[in-house]
PDB file of C-alpha atoms in Angstrom:
ATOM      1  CA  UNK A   1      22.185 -24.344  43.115  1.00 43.00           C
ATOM      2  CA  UNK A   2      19.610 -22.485  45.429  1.00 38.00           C
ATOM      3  CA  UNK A   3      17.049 -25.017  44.056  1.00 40.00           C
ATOM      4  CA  UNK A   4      19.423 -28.170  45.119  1.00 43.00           C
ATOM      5  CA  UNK A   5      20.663 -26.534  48.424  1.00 39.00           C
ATOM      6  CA  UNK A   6      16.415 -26.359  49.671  1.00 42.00           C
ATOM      7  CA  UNK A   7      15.740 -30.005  48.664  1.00 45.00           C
ATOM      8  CA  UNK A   8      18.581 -30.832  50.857  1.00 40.00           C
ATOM      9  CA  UNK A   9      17.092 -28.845  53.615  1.00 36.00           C
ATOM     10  CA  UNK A  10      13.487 -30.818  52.575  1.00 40.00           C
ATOM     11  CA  UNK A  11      15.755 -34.039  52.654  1.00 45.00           C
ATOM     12  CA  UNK A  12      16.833 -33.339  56.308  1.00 39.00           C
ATOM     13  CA  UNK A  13      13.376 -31.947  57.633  1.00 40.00           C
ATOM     14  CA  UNK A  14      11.534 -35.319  55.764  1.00 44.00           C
ATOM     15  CA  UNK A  15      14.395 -37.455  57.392  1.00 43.00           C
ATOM     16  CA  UNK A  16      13.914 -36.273  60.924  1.00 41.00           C
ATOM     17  CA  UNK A  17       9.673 -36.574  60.410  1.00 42.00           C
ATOM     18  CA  UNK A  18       8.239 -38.326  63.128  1.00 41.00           C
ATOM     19  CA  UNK A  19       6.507 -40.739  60.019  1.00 45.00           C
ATOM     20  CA  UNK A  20      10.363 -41.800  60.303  1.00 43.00           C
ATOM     21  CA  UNK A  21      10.099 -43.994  62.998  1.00 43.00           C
ATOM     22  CA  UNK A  22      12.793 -46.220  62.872  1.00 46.00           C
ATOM     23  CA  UNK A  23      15.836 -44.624  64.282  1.00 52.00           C
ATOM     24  CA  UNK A  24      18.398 -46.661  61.788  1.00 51.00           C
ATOM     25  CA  UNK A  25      16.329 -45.501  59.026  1.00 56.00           C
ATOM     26  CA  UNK A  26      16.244 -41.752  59.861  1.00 52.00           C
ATOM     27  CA  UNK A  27      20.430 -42.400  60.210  1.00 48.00           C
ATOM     28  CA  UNK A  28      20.368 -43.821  56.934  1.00 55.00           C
ATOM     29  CA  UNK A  29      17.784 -40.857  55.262  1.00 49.00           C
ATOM     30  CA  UNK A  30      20.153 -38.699  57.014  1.00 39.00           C
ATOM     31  CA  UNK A  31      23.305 -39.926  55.943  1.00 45.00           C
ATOM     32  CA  UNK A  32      22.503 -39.749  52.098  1.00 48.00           C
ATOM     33  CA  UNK A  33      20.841 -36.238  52.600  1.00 44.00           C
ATOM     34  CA  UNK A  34      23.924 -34.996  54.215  1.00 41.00           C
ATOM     35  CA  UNK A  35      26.237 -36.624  51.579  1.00 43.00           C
ATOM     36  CA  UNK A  36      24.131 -35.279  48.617  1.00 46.00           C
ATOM     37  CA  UNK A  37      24.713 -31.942  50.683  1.00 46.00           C
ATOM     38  CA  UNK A  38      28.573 -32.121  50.080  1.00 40.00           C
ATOM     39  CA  UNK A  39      28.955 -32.909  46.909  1.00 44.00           C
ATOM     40  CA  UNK A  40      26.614 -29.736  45.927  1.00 45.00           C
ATOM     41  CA  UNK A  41      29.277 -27.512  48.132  1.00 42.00           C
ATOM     42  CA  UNK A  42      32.429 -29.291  47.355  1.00 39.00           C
ATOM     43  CA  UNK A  43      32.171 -31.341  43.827  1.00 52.00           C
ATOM     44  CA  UNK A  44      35.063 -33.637  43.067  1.00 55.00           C
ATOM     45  CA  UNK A  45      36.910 -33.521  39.903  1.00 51.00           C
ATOM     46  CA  UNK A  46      35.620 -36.725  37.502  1.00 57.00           C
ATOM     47  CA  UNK A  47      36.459 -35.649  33.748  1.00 86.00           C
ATOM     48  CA  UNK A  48      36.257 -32.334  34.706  1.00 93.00           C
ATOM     49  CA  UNK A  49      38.319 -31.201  32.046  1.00 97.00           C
ATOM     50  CA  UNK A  50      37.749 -31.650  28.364  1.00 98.00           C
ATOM     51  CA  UNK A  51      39.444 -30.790  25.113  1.00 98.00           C
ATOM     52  CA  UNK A  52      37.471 -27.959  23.400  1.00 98.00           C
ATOM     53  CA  UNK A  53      36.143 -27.973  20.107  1.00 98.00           C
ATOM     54  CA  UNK A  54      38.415 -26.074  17.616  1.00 98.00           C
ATOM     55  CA  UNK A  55      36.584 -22.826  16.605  1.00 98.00           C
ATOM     56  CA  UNK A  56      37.046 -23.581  12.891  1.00 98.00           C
ATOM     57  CA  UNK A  57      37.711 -26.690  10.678  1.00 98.00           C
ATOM     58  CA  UNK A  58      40.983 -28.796  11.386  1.00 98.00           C
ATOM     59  CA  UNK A  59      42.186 -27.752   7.484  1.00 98.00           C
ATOM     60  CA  UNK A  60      41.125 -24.161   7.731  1.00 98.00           C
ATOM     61  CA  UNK A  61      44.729 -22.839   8.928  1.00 98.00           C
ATOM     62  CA  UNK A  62      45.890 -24.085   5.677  1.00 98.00           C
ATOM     63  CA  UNK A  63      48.802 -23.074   4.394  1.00 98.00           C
ATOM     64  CA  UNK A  64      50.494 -22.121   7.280  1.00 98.00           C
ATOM     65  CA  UNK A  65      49.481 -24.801   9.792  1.00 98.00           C
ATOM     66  CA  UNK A  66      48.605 -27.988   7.993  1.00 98.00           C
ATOM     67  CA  UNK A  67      46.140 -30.047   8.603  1.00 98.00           C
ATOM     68  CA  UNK A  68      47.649 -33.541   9.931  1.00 98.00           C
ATOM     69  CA  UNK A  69      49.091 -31.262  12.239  1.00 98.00           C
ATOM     70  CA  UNK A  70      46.316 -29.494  13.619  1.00 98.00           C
ATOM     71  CA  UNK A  71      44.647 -32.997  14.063  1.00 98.00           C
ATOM     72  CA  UNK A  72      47.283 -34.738  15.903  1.00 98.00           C
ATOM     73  CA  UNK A  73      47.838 -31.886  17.952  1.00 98.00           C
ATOM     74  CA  UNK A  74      44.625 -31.246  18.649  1.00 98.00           C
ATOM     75  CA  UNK A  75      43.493 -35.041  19.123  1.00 98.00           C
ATOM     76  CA  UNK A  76      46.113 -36.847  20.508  1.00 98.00           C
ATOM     77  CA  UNK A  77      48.549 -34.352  22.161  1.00 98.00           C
ATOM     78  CA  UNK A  78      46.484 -32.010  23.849  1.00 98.00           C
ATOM     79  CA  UNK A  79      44.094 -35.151  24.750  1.00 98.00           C
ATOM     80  CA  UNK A  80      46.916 -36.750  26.503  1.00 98.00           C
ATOM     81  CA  UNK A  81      47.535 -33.257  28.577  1.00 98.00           C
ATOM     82  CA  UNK A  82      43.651 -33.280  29.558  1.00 98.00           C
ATOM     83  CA  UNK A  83      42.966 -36.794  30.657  1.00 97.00           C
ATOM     84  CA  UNK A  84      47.148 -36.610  32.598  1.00 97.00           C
ATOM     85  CA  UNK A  85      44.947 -33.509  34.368  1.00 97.00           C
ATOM     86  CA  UNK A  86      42.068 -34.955  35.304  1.00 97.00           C
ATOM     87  CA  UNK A  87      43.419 -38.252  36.380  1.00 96.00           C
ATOM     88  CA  UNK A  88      45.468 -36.012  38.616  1.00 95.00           C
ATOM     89  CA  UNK A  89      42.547 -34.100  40.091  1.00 95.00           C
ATOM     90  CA  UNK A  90      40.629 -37.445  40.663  1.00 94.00           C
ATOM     91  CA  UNK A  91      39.058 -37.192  44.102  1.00 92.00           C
ATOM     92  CA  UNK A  92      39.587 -33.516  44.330  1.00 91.00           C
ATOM     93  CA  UNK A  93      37.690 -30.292  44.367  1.00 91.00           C
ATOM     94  CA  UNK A  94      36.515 -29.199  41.059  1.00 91.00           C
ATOM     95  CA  UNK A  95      38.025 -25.819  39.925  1.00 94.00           C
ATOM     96  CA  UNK A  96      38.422 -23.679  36.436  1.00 97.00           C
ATOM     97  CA  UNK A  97      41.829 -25.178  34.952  1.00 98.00           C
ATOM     98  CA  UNK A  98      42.687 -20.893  35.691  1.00 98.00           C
ATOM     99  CA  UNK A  99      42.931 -21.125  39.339  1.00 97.00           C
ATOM    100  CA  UNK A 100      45.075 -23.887  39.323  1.00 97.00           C
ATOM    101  CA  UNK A 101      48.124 -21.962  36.918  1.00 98.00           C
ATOM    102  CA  UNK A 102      49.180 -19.726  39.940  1.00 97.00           C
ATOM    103  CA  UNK A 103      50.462 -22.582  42.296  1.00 97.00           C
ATOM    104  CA  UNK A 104      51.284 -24.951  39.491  1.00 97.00           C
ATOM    105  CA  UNK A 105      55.023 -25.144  40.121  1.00 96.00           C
ATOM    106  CA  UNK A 106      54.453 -26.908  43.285  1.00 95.00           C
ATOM    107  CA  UNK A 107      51.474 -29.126  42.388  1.00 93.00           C
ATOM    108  CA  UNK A 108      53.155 -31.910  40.505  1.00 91.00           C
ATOM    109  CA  UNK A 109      51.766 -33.520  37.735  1.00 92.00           C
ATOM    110  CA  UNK A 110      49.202 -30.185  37.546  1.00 95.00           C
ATOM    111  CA  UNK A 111      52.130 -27.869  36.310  1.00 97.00           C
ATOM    112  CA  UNK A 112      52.861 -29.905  32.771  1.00 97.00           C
ATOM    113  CA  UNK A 113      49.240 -31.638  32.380  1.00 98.00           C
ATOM    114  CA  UNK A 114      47.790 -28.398  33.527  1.00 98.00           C
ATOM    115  CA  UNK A 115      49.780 -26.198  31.601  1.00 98.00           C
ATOM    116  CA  UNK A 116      49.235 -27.755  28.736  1.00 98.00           C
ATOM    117  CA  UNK A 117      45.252 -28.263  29.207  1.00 98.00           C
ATOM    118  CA  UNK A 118      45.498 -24.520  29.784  1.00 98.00           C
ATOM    119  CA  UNK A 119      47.973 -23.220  27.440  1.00 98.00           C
ATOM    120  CA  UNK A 120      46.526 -25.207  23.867  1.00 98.00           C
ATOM    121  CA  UNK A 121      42.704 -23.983  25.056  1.00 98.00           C
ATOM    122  CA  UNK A 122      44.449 -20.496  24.614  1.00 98.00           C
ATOM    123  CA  UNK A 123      46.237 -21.438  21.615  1.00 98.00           C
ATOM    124  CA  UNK A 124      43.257 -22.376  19.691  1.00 98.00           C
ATOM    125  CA  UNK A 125      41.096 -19.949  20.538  1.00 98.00           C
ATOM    126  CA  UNK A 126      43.285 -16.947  19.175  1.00 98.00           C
ATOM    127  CA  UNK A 127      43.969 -18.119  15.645  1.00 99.00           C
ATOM    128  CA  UNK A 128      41.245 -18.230  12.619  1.00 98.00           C
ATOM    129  CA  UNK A 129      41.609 -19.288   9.013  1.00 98.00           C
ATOM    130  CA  UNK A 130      44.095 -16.895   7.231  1.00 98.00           C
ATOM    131  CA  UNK A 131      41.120 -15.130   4.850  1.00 98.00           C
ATOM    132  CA  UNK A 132      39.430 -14.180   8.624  1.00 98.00           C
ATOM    133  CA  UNK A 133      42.735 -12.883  10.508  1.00 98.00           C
ATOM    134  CA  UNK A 134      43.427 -10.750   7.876  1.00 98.00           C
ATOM    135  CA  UNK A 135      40.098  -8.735   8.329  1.00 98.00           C
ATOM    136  CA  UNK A 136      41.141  -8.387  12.332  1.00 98.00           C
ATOM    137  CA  UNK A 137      43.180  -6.318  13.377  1.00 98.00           C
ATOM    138  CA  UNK A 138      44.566  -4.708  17.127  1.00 98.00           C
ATOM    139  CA  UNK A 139      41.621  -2.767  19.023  1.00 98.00           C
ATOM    140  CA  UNK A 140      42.819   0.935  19.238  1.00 98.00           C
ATOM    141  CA  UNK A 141      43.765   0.226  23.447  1.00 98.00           C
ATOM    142  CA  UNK A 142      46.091  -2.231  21.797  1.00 98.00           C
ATOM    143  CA  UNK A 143      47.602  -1.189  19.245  1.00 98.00           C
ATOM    144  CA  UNK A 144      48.298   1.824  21.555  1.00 98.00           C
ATOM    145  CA  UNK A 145      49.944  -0.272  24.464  1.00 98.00           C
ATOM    146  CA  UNK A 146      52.102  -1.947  21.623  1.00 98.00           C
ATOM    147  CA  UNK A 147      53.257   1.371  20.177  1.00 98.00           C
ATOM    148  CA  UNK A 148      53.961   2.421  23.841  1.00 98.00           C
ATOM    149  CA  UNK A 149      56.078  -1.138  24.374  1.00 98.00           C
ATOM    150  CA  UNK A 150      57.654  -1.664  21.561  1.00 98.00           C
ATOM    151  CA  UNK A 151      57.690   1.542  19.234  1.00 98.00           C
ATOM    152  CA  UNK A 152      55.542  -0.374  16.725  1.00 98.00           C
ATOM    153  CA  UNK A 153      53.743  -3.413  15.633  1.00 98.00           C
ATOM    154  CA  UNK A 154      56.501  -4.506  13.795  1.00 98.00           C
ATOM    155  CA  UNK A 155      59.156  -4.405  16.185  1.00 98.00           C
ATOM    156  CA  UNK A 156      56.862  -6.396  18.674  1.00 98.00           C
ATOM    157  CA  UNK A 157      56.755  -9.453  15.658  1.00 98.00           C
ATOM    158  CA  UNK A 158      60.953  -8.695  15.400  1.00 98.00           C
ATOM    159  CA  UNK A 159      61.057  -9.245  19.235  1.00 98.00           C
ATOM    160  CA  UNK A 160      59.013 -12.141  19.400  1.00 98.00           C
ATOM    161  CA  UNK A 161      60.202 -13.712  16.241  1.00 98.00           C
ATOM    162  CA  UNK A 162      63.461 -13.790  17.827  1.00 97.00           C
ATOM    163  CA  UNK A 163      62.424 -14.792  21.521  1.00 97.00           C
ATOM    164  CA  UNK A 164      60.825 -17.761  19.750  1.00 97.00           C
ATOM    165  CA  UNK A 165      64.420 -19.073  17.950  1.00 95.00           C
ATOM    166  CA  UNK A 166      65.747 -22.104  18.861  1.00 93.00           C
ATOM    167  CA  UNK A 167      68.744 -20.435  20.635  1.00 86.00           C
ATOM    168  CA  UNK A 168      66.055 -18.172  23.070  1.00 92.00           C
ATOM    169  CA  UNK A 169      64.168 -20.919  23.608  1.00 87.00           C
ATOM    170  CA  UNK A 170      65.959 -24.211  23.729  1.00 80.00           C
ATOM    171  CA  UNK A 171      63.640 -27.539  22.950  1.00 83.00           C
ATOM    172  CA  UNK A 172      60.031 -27.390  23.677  1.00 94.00           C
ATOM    173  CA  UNK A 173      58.618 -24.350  24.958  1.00 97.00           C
ATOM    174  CA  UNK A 174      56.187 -21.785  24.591  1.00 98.00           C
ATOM    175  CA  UNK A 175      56.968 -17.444  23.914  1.00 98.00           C
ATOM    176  CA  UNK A 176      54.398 -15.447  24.821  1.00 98.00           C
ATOM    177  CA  UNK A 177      52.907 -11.313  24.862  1.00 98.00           C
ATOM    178  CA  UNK A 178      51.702 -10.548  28.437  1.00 98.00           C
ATOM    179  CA  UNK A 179      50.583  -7.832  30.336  1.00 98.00           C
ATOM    180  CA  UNK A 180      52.749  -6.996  33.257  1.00 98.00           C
ATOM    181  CA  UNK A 181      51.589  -7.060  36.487  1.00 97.00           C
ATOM    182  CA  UNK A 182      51.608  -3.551  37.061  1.00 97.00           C
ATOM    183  CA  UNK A 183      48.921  -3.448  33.706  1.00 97.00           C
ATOM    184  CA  UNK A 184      51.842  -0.852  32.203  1.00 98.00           C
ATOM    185  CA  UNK A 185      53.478  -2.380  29.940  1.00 98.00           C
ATOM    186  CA  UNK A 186      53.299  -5.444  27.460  1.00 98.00           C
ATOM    187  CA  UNK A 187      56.645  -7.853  27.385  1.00 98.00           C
ATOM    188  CA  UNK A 188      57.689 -10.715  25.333  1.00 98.00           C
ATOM    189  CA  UNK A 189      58.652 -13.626  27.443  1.00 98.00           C
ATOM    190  CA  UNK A 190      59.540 -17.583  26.773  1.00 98.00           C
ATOM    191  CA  UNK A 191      58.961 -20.676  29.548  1.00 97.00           C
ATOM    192  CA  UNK A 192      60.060 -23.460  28.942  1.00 97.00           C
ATOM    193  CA  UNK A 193      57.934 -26.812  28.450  1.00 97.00           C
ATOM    194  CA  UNK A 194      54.225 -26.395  29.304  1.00 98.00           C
ATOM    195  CA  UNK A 195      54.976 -23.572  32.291  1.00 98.00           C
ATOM    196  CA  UNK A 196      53.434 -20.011  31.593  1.00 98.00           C
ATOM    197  CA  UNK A 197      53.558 -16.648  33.024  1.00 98.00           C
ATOM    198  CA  UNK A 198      50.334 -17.385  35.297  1.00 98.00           C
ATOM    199  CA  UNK A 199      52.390 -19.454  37.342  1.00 98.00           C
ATOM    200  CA  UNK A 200      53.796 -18.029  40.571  1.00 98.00           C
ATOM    201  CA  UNK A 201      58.117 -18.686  39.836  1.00 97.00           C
ATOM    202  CA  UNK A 202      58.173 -19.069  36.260  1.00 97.00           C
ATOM    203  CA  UNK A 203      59.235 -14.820  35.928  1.00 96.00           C
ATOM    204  CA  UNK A 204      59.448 -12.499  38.904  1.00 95.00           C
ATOM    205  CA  UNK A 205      56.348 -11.902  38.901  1.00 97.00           C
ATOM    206  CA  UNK A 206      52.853 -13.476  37.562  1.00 98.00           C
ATOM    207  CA  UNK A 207      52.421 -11.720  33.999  1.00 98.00           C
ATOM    208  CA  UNK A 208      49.039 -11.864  31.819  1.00 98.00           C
ATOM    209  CA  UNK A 209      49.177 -13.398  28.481  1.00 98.00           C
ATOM    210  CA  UNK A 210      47.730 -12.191  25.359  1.00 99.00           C
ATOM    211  CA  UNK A 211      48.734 -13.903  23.033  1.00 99.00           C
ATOM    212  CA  UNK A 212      51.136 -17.033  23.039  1.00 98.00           C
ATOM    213  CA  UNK A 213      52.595 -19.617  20.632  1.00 98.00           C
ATOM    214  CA  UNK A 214      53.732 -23.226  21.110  1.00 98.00           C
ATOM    215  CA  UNK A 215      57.214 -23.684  19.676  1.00 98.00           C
ATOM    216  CA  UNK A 216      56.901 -27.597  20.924  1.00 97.00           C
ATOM    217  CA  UNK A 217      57.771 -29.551  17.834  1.00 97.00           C
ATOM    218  CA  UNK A 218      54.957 -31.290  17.329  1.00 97.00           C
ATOM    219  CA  UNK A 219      53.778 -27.383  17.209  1.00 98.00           C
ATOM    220  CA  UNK A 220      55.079 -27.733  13.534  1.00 98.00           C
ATOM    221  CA  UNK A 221      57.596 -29.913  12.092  1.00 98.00           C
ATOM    222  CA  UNK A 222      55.435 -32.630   9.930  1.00 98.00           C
ATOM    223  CA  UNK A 223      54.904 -29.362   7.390  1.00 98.00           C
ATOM    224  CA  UNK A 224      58.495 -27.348   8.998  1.00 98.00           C
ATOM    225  CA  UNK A 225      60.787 -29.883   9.780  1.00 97.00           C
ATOM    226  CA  UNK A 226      63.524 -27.625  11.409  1.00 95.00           C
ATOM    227  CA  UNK A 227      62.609 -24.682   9.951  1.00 97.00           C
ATOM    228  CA  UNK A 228      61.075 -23.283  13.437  1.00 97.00           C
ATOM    229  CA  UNK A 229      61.488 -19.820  12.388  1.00 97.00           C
ATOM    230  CA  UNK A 230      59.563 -19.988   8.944  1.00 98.00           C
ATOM    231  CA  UNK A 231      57.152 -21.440  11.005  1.00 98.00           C
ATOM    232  CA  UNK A 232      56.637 -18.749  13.420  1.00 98.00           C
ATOM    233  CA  UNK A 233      56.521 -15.468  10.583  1.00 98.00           C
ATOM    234  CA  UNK A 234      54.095 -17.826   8.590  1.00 98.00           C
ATOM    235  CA  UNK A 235      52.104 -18.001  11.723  1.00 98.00           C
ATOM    236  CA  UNK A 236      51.194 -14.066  11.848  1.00 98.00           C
ATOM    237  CA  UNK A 237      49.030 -14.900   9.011  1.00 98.00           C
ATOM    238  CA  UNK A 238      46.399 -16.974  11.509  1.00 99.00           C
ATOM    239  CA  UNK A 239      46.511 -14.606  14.520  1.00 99.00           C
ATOM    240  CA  UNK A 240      42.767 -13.418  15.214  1.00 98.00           C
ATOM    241  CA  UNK A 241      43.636  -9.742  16.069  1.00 98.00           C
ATOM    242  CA  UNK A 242      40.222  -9.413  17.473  1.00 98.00           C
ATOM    243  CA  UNK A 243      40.595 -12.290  19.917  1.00 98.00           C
ATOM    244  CA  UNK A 244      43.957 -11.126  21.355  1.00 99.00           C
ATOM    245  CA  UNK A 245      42.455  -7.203  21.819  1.00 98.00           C
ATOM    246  CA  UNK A 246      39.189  -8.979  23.963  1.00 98.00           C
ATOM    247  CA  UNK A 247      42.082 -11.143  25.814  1.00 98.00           C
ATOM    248  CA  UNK A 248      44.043  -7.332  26.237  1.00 98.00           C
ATOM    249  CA  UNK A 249      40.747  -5.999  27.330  1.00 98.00           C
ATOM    250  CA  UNK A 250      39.996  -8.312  29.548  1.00 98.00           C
ATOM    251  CA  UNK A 251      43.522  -9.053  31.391  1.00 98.00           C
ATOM    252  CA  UNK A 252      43.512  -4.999  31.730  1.00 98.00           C
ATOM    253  CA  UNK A 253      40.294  -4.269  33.449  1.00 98.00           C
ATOM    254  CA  UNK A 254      40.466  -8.159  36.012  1.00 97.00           C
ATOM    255  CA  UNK A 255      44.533  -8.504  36.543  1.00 96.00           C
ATOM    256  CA  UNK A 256      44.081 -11.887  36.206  1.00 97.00           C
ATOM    257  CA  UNK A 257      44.362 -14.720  33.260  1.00 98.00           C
ATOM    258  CA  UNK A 258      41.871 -15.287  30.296  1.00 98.00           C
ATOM    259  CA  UNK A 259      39.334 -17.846  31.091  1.00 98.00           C
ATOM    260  CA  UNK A 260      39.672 -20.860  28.707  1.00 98.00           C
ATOM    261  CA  UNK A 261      37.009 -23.211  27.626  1.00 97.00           C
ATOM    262  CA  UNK A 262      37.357 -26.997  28.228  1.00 95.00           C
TER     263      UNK A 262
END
């Protein structure tokens, strides 16, 4: 950047050279200069956003997510959420898919193409193939706060098993662990759709997620059908323990969401 911003400043200062005689030309050296100036400070969104790689192979959540689904969901569904995104943003100022979650709920088509850009990046990245999440497990900060929360690890899975039912949250939706604002406490909470606790109006206050689940059916019926709740116990067996204690870690020490690639 501090390379780009002092060629614009040799643009300008070669533009107004006296070798630049002709007045319409030094408007016209100037012009470009100027506009190459403003689209270093203010870049507009063009495919800004892009669906990130998965961190392992589309089979290797096998048994308990299969593969067709992790391709179509991956591929085509969270595709669709990226490209609705960035055809919104078209023409705007280019910004981490974060900093637009806060003020989602009254940005249009940027709270369910956003959330969804924003909430699968998070999805994938905190799941591994089952023979890996076994070996993880919840950093010592964690697995304190959860003890503190809930009374234990397994009361936290009872709690969130059942804030992910069909009853608790009705259709497509996603249930979540966050951090409350405060930093005190961690709390199970569902939003409906693609909204998430980043967003200003979806609780009473913005939380910080840790770790979060899709319950959308595409989420899981080609293997599950209706079965939503075998679906969510079998999917303890992919959760990358050591990814949700950095995402703990990190939402602890900034306040603020976990950065997401793509």
């Amino acid at each position: 950047m501090k390379l780009a911003i002092a060629s614009l400043f040799i643009g300008l200062a070669s533009a107004w050279s006296p070798a630049n005689d002709a007045s319409s030309s030094r408007r016209e050296a100037i012009s470009k200069t100027l506009a190459a100036g403003a689209a270093l400070a203010y870049p507009l969104v063009s495919n800004a956003y892009s669906v990130p790689d998965l961190p392992y192979p589309y089979e290797a959540l096998e048994p308990y997510i299969d593969t067709p689904t992790m391709k179509i969901h991956h591929d085509k569904h969270h595709a669709t959420y990226v490209a609705n995104i960035n055809k919104a943003m078209e023409g705007k100022e280019e910004v981490p898919i974060l900093d637009l979650m806060e003020n989602a709920l009254d940005a249009g088509p940027v709270r369910n193409n956003g959330g969804g850009h924003y909430n699968h990046a998070f999805f994938w990245s905190e799941m591994a193939p089952p023979d890996v999440a076994k070996k993880t497990k919840p950093s010592d900060a964690l697995a304190k706060m959860i003890d503190a929360s809930f009374g234990s690890m397994d009361e936290m899975k009872s709690q969130f098993e059942a804030a992910a039912a069909p009853g608790a949250v009705f259709g497509s939706g996603w249930v979540w662990v966050v951090l409350n604002n405060a930093g005190t406490k961690l709390e199970i909470v569902g939003t409906p759709n693609q909204d998430n606790p980043l967003m200003k109006g979806v609780k009473d206050e913005i939380k910080f997620p840790i770790l979060g689940l899709d319950v959308w059916e595409h989420a899981y019926y080609l293997k599950y059908q209706n079965r939503r709740p075998e679906y969510v116990s079998n999917w303890w067996n992919v959760v990358n323990w050591d990814k949700v204690s950095e995402n703990f870690a990190y939402v602890s020490e900034k306040k603020s969401g976990v950065p997401v690639e793509g």
